[in-house]
PDB file of C-alpha atoms in Angstrom:
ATOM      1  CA  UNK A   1     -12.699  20.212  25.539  1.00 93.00           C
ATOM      2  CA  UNK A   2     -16.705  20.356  25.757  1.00 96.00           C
ATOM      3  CA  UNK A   3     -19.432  18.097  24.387  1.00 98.00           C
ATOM      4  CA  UNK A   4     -22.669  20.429  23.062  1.00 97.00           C
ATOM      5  CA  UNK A   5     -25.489  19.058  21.601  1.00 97.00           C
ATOM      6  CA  UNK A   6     -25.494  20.647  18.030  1.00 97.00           C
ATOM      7  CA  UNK A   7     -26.908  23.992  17.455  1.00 94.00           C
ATOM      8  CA  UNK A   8     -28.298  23.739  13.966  1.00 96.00           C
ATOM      9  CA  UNK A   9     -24.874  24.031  11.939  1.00 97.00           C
ATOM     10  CA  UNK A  10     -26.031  22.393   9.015  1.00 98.00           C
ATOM     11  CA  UNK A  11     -22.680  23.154   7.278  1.00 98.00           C
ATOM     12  CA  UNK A  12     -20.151  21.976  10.487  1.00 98.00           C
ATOM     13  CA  UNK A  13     -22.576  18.686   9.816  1.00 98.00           C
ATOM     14  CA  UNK A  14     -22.351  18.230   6.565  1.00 98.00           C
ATOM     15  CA  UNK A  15     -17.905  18.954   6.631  1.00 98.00           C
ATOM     16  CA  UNK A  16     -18.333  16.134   9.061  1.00 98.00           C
ATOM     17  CA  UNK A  17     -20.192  14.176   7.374  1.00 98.00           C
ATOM     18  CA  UNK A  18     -18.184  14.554   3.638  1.00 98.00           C
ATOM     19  CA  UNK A  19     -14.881  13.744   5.759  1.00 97.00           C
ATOM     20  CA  UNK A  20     -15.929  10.855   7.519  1.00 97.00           C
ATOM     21  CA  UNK A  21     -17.538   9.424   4.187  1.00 97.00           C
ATOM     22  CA  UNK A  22     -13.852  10.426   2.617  1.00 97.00           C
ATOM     23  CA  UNK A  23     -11.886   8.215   4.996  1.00 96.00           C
ATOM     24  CA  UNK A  24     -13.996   5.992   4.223  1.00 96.00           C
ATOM     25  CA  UNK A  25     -13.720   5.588   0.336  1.00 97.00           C
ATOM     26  CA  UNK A  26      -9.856   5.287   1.791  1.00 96.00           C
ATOM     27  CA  UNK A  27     -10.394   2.628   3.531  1.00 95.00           C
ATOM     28  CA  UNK A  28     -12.923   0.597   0.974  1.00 95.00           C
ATOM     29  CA  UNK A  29      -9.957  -1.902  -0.549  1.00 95.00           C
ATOM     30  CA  UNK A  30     -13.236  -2.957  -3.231  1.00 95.00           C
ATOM     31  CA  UNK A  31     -13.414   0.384  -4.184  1.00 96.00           C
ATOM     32  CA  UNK A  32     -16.944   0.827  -4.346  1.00 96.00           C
ATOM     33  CA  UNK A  33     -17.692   3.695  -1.194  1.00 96.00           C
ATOM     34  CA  UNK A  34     -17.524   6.884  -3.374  1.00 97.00           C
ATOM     35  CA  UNK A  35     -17.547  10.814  -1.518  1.00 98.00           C
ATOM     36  CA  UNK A  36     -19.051  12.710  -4.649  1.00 98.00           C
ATOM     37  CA  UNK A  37     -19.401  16.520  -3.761  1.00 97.00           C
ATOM     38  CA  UNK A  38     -22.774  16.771  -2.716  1.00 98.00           C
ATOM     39  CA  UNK A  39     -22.344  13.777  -0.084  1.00 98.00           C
ATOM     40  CA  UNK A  40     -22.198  15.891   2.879  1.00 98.00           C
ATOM     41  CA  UNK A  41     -24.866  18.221   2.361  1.00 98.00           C
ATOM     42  CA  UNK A  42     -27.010  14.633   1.489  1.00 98.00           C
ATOM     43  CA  UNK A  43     -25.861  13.050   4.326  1.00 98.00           C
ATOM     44  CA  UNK A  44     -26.339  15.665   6.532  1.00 98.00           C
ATOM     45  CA  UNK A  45     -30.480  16.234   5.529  1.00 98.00           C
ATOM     46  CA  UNK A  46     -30.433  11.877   5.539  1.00 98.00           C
ATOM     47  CA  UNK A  47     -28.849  12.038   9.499  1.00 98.00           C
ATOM     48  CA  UNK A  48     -30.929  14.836  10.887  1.00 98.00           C
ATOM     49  CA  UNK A  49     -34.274  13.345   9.804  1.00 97.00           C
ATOM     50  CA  UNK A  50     -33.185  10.049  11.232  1.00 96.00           C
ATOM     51  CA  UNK A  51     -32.536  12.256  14.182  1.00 97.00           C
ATOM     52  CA  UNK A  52     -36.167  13.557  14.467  1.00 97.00           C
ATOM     53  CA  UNK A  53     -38.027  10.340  13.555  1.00 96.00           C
ATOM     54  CA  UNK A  54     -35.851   8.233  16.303  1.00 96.00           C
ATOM     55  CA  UNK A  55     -35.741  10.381  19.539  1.00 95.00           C
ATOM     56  CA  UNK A  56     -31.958  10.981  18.740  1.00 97.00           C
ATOM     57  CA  UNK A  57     -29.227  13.345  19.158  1.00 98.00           C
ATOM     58  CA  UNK A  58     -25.953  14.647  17.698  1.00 98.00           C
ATOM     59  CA  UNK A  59     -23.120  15.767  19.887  1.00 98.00           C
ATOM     60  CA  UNK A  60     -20.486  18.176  18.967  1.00 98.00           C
ATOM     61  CA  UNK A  61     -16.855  18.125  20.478  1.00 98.00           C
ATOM     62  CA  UNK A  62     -14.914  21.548  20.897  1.00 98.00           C
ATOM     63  CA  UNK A  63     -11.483  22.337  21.788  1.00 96.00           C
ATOM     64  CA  UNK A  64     -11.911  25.471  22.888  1.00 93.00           C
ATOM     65  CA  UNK A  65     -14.666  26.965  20.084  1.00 93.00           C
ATOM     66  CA  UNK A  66     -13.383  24.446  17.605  1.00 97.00           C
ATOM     67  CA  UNK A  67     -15.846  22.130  16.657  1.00 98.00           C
ATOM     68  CA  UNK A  68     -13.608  19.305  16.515  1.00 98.00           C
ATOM     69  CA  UNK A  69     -15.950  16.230  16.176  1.00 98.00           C
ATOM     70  CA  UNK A  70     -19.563  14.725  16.041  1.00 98.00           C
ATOM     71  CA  UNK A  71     -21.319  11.431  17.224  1.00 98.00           C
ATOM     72  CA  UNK A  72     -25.087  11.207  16.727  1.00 98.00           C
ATOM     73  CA  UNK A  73     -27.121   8.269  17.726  1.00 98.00           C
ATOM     74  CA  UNK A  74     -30.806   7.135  17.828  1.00 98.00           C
ATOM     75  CA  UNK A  75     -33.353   5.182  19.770  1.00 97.00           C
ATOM     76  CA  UNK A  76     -34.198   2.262  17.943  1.00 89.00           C
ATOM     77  CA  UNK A  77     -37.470   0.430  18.058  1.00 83.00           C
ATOM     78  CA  UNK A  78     -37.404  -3.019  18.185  1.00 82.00           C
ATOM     79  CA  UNK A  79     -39.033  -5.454  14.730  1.00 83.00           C
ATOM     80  CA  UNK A  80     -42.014  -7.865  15.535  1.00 87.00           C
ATOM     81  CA  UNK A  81     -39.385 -10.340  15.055  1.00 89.00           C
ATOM     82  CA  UNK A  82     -36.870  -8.760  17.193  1.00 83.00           C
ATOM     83  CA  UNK A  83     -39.282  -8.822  20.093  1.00 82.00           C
ATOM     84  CA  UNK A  84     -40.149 -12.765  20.090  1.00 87.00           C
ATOM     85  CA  UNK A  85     -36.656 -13.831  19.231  1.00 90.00           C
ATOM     86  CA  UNK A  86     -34.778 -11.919  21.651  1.00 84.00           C
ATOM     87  CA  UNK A  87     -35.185 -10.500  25.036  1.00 86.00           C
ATOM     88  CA  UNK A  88     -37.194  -7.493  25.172  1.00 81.00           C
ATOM     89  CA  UNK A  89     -34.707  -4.297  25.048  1.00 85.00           C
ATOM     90  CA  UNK A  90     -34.321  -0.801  24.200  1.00 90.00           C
ATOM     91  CA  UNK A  91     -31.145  -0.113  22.181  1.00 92.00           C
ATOM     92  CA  UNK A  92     -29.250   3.214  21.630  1.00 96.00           C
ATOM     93  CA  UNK A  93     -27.751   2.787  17.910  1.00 95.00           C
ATOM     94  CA  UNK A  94     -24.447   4.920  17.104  1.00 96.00           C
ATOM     95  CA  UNK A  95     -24.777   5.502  13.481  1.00 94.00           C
ATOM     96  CA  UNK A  96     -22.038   8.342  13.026  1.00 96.00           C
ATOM     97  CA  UNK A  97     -18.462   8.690  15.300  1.00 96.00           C
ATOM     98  CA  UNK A  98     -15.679  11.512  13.347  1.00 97.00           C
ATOM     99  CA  UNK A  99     -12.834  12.846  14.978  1.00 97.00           C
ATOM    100  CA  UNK A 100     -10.574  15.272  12.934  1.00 96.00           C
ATOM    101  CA  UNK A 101      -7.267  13.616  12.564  1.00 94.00           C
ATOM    102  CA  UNK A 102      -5.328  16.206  14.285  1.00 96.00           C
ATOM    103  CA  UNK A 103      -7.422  15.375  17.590  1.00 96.00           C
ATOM    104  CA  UNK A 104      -7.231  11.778  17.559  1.00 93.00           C
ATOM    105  CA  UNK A 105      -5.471   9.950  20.465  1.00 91.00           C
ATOM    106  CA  UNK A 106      -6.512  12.894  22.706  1.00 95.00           C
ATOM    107  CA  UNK A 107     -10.151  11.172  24.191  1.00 95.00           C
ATOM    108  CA  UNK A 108     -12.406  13.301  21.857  1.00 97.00           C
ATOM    109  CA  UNK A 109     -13.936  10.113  20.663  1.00 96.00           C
ATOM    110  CA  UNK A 110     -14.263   8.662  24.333  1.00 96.00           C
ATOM    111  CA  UNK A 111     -15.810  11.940  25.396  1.00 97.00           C
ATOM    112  CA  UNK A 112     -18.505  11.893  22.564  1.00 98.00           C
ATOM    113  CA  UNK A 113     -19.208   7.928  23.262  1.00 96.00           C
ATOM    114  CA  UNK A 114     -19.403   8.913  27.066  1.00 97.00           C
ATOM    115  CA  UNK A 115     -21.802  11.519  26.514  1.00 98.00           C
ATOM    116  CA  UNK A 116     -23.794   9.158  24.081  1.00 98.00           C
ATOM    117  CA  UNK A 117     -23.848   6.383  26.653  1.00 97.00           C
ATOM    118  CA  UNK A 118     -25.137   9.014  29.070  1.00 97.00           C
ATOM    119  CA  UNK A 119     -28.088  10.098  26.744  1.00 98.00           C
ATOM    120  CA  UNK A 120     -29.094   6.385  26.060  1.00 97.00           C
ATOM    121  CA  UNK A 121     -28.958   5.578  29.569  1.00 96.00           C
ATOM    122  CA  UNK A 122     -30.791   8.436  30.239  1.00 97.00           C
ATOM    123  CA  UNK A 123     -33.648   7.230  27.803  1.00 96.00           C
ATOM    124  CA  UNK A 124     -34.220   3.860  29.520  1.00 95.00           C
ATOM    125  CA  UNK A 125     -31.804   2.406  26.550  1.00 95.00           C
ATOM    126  CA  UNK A 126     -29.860  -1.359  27.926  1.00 92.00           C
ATOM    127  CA  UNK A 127     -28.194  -1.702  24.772  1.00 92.00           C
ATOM    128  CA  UNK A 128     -26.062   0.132  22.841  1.00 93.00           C
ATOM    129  CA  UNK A 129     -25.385  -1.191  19.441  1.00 91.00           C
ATOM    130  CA  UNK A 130     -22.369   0.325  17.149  1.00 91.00           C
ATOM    131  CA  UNK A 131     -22.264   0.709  12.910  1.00 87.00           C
ATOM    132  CA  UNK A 132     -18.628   0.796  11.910  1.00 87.00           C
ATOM    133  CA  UNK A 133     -17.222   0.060   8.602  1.00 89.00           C
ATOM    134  CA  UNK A 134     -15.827  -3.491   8.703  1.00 87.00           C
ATOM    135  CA  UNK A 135     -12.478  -1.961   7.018  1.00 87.00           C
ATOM    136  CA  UNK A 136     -12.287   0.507   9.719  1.00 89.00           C
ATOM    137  CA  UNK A 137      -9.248  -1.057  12.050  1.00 86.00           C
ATOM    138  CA  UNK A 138      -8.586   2.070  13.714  1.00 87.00           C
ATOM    139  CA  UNK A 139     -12.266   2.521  14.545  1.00 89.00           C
ATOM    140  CA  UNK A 140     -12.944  -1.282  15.151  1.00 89.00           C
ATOM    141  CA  UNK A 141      -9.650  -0.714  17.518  1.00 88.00           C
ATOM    142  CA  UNK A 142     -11.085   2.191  19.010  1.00 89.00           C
ATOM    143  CA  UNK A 143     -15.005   0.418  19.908  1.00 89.00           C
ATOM    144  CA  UNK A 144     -12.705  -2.667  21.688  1.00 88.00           C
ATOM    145  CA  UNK A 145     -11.411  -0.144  24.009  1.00 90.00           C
ATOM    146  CA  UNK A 146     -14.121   1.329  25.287  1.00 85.00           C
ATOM    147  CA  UNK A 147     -15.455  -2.629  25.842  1.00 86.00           C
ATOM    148  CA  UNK A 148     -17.885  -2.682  23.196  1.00 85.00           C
ATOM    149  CA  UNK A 149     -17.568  -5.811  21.066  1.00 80.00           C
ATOM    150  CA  UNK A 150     -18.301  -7.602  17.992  1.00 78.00           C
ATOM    151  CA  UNK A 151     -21.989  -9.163  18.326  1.00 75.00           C
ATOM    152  CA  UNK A 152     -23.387  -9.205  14.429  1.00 70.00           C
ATOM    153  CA  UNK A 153     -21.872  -8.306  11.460  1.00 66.00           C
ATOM    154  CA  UNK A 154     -24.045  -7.550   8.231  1.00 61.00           C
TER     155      UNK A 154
END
């Protein structure tokens, strides 16, 4: 397996992105995600200019040439009311983690989260901080094990 930073694959994004979104609307017991058919493509234009305003990056797993995965992550700057309530920090934000189910259990998602921790630490980032959908166990499950933990919940 090999961790790339992506190439410009607007489609391999936006597959990602409409699958992750679809396990998602699994997962939603209130019934109120919904993965309508131009999602991905959405998601995908939402995520890379997120990307480009933020000093960010998206990583790309492969098993062999197989793009089997994603993670992308910004820089987040701090509020005014971030900075005189808490102690001054950079923090790396995870916004996006998708394995494809047939690679689970085999460290794709450690890999991605290494190579994420690497490029925050790498931008003076102390912090990482973690979005996961509260209804996401296995993710949730997943974060734990790697030692990150709950902090805030919105």
């Amino acid at each position: 397996m090999s961790i790339r930073e992506y190439n410009g694959d607007f489609d391999l994004l936006a597959h990602f992105l409409h699958k992750l979104q679809s396990h998602i609307v699994g997962l939603d017991n209130l019934k109120r995600c919904i993965c309508p058919p131009q999602y991905g493509k959405l998601a995908a234009r939402a995520c890379l200019s997120n990307i480009r305003k933020n000093k960010g990056v998206i990583l790309i797993a492969y098993d062999d040439e197989a793009p089997v995965g994603f993670i992308a992550g910004i820089i987040s700057t701090p509020s005014k009311i971030e900075n005189i309530s808490m102690v001054p920090t950079k923090a790396g934000r995870i916004g996006e983690l998708f394995v494809e189910e047939k690679h689970r259990g085999k460290k794709v998602g450690s890999s991605l989260m290494h190579a994420m921790e690497v490029y925050f630490r790498s931008n003076g980032c102390t912090i990482i901080r973690v979005e996961v959908f509260e209804q996401n166990l296995q993710a949730r499950s997943f974060y734990h094990k790697n030692d990150y933990c709950n902090r805030a919940t919105d």
